[in-house]
mmCIF file of C-alpha atoms in Angstrom:
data_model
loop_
_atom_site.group_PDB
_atom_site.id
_atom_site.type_symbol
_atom_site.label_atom_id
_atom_site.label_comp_id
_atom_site.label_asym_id
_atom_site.label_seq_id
_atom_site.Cartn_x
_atom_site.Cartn_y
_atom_site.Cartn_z
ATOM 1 C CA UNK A 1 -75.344 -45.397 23.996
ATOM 2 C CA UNK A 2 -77.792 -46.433 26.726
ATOM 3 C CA UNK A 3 -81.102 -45.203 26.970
ATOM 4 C CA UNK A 4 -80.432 -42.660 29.819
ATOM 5 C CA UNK A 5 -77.601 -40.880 27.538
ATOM 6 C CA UNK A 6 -79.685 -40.818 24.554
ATOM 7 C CA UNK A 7 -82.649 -38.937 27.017
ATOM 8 C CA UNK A 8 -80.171 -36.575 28.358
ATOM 9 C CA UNK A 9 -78.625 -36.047 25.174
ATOM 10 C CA UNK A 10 -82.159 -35.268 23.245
ATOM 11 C CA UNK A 11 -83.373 -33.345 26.167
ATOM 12 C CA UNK A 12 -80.178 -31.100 25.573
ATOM 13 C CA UNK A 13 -80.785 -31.027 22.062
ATOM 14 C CA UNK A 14 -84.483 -30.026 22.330
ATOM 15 C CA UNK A 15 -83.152 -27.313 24.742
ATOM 16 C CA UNK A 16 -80.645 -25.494 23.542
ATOM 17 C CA UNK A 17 -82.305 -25.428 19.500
ATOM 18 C CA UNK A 18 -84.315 -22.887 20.504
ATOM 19 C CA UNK A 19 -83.267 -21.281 23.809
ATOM 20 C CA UNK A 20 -80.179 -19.360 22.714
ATOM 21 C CA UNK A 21 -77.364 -20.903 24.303
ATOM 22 C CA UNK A 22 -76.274 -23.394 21.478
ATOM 23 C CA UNK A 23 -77.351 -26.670 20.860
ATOM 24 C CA UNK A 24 -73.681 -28.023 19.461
ATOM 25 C CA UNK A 25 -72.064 -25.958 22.294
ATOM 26 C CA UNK A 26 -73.772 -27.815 25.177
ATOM 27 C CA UNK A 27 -73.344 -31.360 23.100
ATOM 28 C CA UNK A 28 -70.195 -31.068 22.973
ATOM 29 C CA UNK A 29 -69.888 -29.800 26.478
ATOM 30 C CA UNK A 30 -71.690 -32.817 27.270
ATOM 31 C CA UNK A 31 -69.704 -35.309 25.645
ATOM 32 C CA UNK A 32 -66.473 -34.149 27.324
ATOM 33 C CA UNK A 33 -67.582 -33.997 30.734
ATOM 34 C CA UNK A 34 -69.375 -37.577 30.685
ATOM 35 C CA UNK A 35 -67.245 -39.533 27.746
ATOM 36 C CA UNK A 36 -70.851 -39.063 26.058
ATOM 37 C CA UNK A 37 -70.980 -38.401 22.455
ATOM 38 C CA UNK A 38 -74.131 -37.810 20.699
ATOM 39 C CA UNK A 39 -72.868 -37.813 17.269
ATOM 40 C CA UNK A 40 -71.328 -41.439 17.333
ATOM 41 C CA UNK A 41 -74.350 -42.700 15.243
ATOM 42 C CA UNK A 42 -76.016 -40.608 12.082
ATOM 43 C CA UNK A 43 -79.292 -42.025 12.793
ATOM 44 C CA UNK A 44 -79.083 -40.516 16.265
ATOM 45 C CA UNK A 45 -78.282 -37.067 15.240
ATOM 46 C CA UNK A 46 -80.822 -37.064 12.374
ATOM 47 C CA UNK A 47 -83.216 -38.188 14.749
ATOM 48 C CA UNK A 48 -82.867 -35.877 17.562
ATOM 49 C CA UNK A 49 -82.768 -32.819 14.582
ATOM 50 C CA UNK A 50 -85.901 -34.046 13.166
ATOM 51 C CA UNK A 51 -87.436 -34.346 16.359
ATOM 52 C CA UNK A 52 -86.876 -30.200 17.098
ATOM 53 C CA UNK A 53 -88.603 -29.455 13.723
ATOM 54 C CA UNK A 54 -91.520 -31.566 14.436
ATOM 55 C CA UNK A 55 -91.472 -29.420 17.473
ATOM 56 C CA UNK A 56 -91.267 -26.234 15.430
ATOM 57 C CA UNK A 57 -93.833 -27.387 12.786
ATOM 58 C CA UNK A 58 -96.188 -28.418 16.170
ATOM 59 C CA UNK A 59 -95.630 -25.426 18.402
ATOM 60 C CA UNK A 60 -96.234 -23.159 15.471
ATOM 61 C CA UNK A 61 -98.945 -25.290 13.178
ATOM 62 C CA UNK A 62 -101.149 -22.470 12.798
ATOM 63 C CA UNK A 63 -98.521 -20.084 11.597
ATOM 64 C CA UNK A 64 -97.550 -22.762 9.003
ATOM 65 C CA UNK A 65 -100.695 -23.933 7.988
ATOM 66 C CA UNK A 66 -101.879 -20.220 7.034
ATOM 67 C CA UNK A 67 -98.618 -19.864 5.142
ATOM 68 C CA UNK A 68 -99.716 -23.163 3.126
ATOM 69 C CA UNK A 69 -103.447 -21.458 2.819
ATOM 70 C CA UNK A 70 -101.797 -18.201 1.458
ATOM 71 C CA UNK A 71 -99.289 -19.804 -1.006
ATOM 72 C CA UNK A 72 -101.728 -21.813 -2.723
ATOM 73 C CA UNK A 73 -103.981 -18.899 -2.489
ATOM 74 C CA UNK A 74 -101.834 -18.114 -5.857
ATOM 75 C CA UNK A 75 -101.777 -14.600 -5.899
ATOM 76 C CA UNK A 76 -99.664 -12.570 -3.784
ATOM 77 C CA UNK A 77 -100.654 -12.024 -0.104
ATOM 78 C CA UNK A 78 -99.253 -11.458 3.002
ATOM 79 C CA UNK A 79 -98.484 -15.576 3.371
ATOM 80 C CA UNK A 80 -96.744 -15.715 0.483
ATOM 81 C CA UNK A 81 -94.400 -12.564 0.802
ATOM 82 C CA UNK A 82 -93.375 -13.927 4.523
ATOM 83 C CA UNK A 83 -92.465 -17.600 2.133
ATOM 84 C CA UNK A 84 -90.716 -15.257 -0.244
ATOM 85 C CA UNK A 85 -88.726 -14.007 2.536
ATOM 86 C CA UNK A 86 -88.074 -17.186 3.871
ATOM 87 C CA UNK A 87 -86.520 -18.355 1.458
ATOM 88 C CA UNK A 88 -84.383 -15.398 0.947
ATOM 89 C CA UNK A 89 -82.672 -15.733 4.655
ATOM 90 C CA UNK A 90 -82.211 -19.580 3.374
ATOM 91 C CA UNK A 91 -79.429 -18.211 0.922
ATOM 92 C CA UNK A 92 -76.701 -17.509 2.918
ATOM 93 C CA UNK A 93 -77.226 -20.482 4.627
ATOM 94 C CA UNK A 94 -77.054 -22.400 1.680
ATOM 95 C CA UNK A 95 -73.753 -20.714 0.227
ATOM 96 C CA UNK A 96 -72.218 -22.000 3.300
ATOM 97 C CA UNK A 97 -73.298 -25.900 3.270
ATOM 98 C CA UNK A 98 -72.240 -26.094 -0.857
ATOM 99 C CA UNK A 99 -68.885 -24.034 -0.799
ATOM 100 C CA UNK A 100 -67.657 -24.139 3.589
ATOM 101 C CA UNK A 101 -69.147 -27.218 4.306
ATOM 102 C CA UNK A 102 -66.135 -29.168 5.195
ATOM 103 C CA UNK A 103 -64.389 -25.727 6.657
ATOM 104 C CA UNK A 104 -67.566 -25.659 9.041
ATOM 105 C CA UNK A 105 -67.063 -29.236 10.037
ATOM 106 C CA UNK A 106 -63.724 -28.990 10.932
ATOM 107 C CA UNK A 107 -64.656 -26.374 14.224
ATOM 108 C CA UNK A 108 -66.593 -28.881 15.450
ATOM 109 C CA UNK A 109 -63.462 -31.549 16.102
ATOM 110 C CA UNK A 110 -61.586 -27.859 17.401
ATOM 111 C CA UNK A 111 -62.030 -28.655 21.094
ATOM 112 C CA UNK A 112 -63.403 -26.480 24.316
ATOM 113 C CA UNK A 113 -61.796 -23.703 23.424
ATOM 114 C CA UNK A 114 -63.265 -23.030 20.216
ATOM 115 C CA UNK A 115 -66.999 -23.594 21.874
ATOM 116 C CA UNK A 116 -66.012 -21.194 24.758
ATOM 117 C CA UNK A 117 -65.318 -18.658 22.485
ATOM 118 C CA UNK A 118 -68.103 -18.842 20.227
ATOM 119 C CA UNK A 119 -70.207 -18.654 23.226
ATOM 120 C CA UNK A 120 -69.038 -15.457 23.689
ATOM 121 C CA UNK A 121 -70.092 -14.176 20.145
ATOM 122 C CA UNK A 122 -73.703 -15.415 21.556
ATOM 123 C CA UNK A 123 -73.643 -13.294 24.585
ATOM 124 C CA UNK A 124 -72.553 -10.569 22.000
ATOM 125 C CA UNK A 125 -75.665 -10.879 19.997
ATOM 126 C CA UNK A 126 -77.871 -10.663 23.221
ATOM 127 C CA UNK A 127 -76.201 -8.438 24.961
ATOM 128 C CA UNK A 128 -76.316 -5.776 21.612
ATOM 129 C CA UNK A 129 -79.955 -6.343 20.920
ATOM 130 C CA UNK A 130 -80.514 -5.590 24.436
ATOM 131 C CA UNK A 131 -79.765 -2.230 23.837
ATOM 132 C CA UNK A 132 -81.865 -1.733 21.036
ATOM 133 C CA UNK A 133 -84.566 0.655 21.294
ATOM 134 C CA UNK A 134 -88.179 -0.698 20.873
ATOM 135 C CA UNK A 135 -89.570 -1.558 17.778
ATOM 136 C CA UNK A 136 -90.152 0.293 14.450
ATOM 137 C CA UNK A 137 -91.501 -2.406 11.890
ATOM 138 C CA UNK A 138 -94.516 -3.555 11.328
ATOM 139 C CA UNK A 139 -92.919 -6.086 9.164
ATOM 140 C CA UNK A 140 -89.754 -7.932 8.384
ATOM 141 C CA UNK A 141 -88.282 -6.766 5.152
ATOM 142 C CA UNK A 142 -86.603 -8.681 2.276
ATOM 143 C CA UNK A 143 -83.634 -7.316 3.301
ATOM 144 C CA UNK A 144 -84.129 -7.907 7.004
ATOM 145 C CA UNK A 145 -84.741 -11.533 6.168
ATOM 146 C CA UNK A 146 -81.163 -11.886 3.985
ATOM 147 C CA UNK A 147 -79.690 -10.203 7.073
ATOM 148 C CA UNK A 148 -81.154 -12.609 9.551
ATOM 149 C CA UNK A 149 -80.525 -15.495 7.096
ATOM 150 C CA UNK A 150 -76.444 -14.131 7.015
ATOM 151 C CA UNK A 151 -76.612 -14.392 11.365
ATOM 152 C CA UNK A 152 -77.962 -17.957 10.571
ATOM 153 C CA UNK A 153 -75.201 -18.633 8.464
ATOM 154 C CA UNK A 154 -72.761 -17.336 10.962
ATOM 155 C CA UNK A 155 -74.236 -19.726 13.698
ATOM 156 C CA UNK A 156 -73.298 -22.435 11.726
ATOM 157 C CA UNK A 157 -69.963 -22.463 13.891
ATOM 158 C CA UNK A 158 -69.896 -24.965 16.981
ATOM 159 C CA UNK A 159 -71.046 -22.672 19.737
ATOM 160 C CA UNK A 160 -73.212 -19.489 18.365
ATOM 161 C CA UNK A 161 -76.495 -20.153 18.855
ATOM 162 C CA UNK A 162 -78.457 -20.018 16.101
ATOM 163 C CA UNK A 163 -81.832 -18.281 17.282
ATOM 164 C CA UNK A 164 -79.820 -16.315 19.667
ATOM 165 C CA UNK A 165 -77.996 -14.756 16.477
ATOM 166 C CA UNK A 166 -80.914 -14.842 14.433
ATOM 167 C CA UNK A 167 -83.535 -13.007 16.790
ATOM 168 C CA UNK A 168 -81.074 -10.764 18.281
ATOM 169 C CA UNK A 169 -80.311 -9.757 14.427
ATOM 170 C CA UNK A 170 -83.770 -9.367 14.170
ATOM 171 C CA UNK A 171 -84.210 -7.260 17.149
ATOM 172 C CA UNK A 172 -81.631 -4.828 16.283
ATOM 173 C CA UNK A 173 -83.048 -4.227 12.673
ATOM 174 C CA UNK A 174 -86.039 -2.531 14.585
ATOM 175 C CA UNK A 175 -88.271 -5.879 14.714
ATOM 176 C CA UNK A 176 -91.098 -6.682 16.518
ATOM 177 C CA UNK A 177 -89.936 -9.579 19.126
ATOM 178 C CA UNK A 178 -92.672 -12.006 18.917
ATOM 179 C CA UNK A 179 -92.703 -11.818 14.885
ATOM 180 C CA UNK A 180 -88.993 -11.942 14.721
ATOM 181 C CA UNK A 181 -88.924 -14.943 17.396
ATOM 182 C CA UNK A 182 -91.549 -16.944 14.949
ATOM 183 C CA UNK A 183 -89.721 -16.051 11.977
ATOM 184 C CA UNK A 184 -86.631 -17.531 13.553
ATOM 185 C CA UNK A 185 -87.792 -21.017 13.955
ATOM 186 C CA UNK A 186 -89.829 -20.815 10.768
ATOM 187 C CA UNK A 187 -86.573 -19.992 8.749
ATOM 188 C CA UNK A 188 -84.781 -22.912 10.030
ATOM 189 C CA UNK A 189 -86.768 -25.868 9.616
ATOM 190 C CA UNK A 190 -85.701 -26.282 5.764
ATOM 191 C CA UNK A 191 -82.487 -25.751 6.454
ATOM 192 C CA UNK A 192 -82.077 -28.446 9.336
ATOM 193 C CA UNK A 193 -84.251 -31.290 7.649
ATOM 194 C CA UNK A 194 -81.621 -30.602 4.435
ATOM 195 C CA UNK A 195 -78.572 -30.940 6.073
ATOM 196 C CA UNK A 196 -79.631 -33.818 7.926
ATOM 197 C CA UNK A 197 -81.079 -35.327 4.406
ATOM 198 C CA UNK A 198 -77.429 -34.574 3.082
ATOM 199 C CA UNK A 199 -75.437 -36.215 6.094
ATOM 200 C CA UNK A 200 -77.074 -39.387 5.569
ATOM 201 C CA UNK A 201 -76.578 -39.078 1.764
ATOM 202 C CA UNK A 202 -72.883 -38.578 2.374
ATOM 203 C CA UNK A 203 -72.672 -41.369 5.207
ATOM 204 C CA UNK A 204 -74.593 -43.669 2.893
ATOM 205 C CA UNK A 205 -72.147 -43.254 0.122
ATOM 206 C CA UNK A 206 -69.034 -43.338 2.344
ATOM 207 C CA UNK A 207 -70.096 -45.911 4.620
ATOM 208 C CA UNK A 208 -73.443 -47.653 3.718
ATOM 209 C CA UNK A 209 -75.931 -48.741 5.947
ATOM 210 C CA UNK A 210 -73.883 -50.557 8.466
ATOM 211 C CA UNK A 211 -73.462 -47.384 10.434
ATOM 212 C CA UNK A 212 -77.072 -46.702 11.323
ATOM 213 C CA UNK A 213 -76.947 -50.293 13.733
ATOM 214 C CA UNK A 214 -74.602 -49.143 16.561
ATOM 215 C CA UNK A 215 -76.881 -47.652 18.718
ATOM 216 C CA UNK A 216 -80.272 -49.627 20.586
ATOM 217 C CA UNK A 217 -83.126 -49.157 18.944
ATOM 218 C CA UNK A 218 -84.511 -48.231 22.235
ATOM 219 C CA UNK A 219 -82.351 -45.519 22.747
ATOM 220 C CA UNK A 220 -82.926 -43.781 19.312
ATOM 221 C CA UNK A 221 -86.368 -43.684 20.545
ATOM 222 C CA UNK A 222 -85.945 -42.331 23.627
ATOM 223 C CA UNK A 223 -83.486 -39.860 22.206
ATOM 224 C CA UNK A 224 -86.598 -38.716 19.819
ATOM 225 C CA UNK A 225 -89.101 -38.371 22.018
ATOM 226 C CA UNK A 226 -86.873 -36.317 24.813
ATOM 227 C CA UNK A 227 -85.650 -34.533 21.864
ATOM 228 C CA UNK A 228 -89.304 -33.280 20.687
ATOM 229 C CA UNK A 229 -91.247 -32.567 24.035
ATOM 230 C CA UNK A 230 -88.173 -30.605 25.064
ATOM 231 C CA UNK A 231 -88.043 -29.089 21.789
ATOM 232 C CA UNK A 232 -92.264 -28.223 21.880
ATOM 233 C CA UNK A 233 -91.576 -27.011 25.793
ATOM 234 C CA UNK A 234 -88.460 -24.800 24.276
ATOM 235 C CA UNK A 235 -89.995 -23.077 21.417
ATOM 236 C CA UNK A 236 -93.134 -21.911 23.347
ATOM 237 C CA UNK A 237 -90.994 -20.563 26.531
ATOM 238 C CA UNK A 238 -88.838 -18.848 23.934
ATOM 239 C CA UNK A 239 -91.292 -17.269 21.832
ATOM 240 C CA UNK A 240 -92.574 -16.018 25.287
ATOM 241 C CA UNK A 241 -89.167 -15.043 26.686
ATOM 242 C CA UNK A 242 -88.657 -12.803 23.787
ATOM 243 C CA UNK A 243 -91.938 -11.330 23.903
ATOM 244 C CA UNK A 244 -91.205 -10.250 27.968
ATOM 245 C CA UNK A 245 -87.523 -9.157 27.250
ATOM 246 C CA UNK A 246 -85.775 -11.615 29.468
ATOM 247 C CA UNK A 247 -83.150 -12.490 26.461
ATOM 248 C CA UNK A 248 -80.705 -10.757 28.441
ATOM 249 C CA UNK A 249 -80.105 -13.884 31.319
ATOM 250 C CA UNK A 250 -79.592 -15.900 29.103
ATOM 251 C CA UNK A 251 -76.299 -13.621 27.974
ATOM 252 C CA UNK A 252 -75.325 -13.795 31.694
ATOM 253 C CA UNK A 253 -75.687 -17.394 31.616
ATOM 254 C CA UNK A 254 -73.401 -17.699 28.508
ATOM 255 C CA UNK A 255 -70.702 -14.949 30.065
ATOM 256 C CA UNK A 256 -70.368 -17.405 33.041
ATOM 257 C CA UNK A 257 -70.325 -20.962 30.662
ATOM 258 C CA UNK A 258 -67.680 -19.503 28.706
ATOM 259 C CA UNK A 259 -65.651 -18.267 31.185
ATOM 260 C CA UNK A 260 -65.584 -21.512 33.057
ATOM 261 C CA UNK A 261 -65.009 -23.077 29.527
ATOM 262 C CA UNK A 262 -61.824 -20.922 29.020
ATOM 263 C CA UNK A 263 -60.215 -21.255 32.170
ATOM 264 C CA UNK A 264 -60.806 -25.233 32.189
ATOM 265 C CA UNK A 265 -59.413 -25.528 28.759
ATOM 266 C CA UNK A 266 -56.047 -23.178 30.014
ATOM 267 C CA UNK A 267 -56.970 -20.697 27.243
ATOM 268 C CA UNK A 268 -55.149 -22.928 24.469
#
């Protein structure tokens, strides 16, 4: 991988985490229009992950450092309920990397198909919370939060974005955008730095370390660093682009890519 496919393939990565069009979609998108495959090398694709929740944990420091504040607070507060409910909408997420792991990995090697219509079940989140009414929280429940946490799950599949399902979930529960948008890329950063721990567990085991040395140095870092500024630049636009109501272009947008998608693949 040369250091121009690694920037173009972390740019896309920082991208599409958090705008919801889908980050594995477009990658794999990607790698079959320009022979260009992003998940040749582990290190690359723990690299590029970690860089988007170094983004996250940037973009939204002050969220996360209060939530550290109120948890060792020790005694319950409004910090440590919105942990508590974190870590709910982490269970479903969970059930699926211990007992569908290898089920989930298998869509992945599925082809064009598969991604165009999964993109479709991402213009179906948008498009429904689109039509919901305004909101009627003034806080995300435990039970909204294991919802939200079941659309994360769900976005595990090649092609549904994952804050597209998860804020759109949130949305139609009665949500108010901005927190719902926040609580989005909160819920996932635990999530994405433990399956990336895992992969290189598993990749370790199977293959040892030979298989982190295929790809430049150099190009890791680029990948990294295109990766997180994109990420940073993502996260804030999207936390605004909820908060103005402009989710529904991007369900255009994902109409269009999916039909293209469809008809180039012959629907088969």
């Amino acid at each position: 991988m040369s250091w121009i496919e690694a920037i173009i393939l972390g740019v896309i990565q920082g991208l599409t985490e958090f705008l919801p069009v889908s980050s594995s979609g477009h990658l794999a998108i990607v790698g079959n229009l320009f022979g260009m495959n992003g998940g040749e090398n582990l290190a690359f694709a723990v690299l590029v992950h970690v860089a988007t929740v170094l983004s996250t944990i940037t973009v939204l420091w002050k969220e996360i450092s209060g939530l550290f504040r109120g948890l060792f607070a020790f005694r319950m507060n409004d910090e440590t309920r919105l942990v508590f409910k974190i870590l709910i909408s982490m269970i479903p997420i969970g059930i699926v990397g211990l007992f569908f792991k290898d089920y989930v990995e298998s869509l992945f090697g599925s082809g064009l198909f598969v991604i165009g219509c999964m993109l479709l079940v991402s213009c179906a989140f948008i498009m429904f919370a689109s039509l919901a009414g305004t909101s009627r929280k003034t806080e995300i429940s435990y039970l909204d939060a294991f919802i939200i946490g079941i659309a994360q799950a769900v976005a595990a599949a090649p092609g549904i974005s994952r804050s597209g399902a998860t804020i759109s979930t949130g949305v139609m529960l009665g949500n108010k955008k901005e927190d719902i948008a926040k609580f989005s890329f909160l819920m996932v950063i635990i999530p994405v730095l433990g399956e990336a721990l895992l992969d290189v567990v598993d990749a370790v085991k199977d293959n040892g370390a030979s298989m982190f040395s295929t790809i430049p140095a150099g190009s890791l870092i680029c990948g990294f660093i295109a990766a997180y500024v994109s990420g940073a630049v993502a996260c804030k636009w999207m936390i605004n682009i909820v908060r103005s109501r402009k989710m529904i272009y991007f369900a255009y947008y994902l109409l269009i890519a999916s039909v293209l998608i469809l008809i180039f693949t012959g629907f088969k």
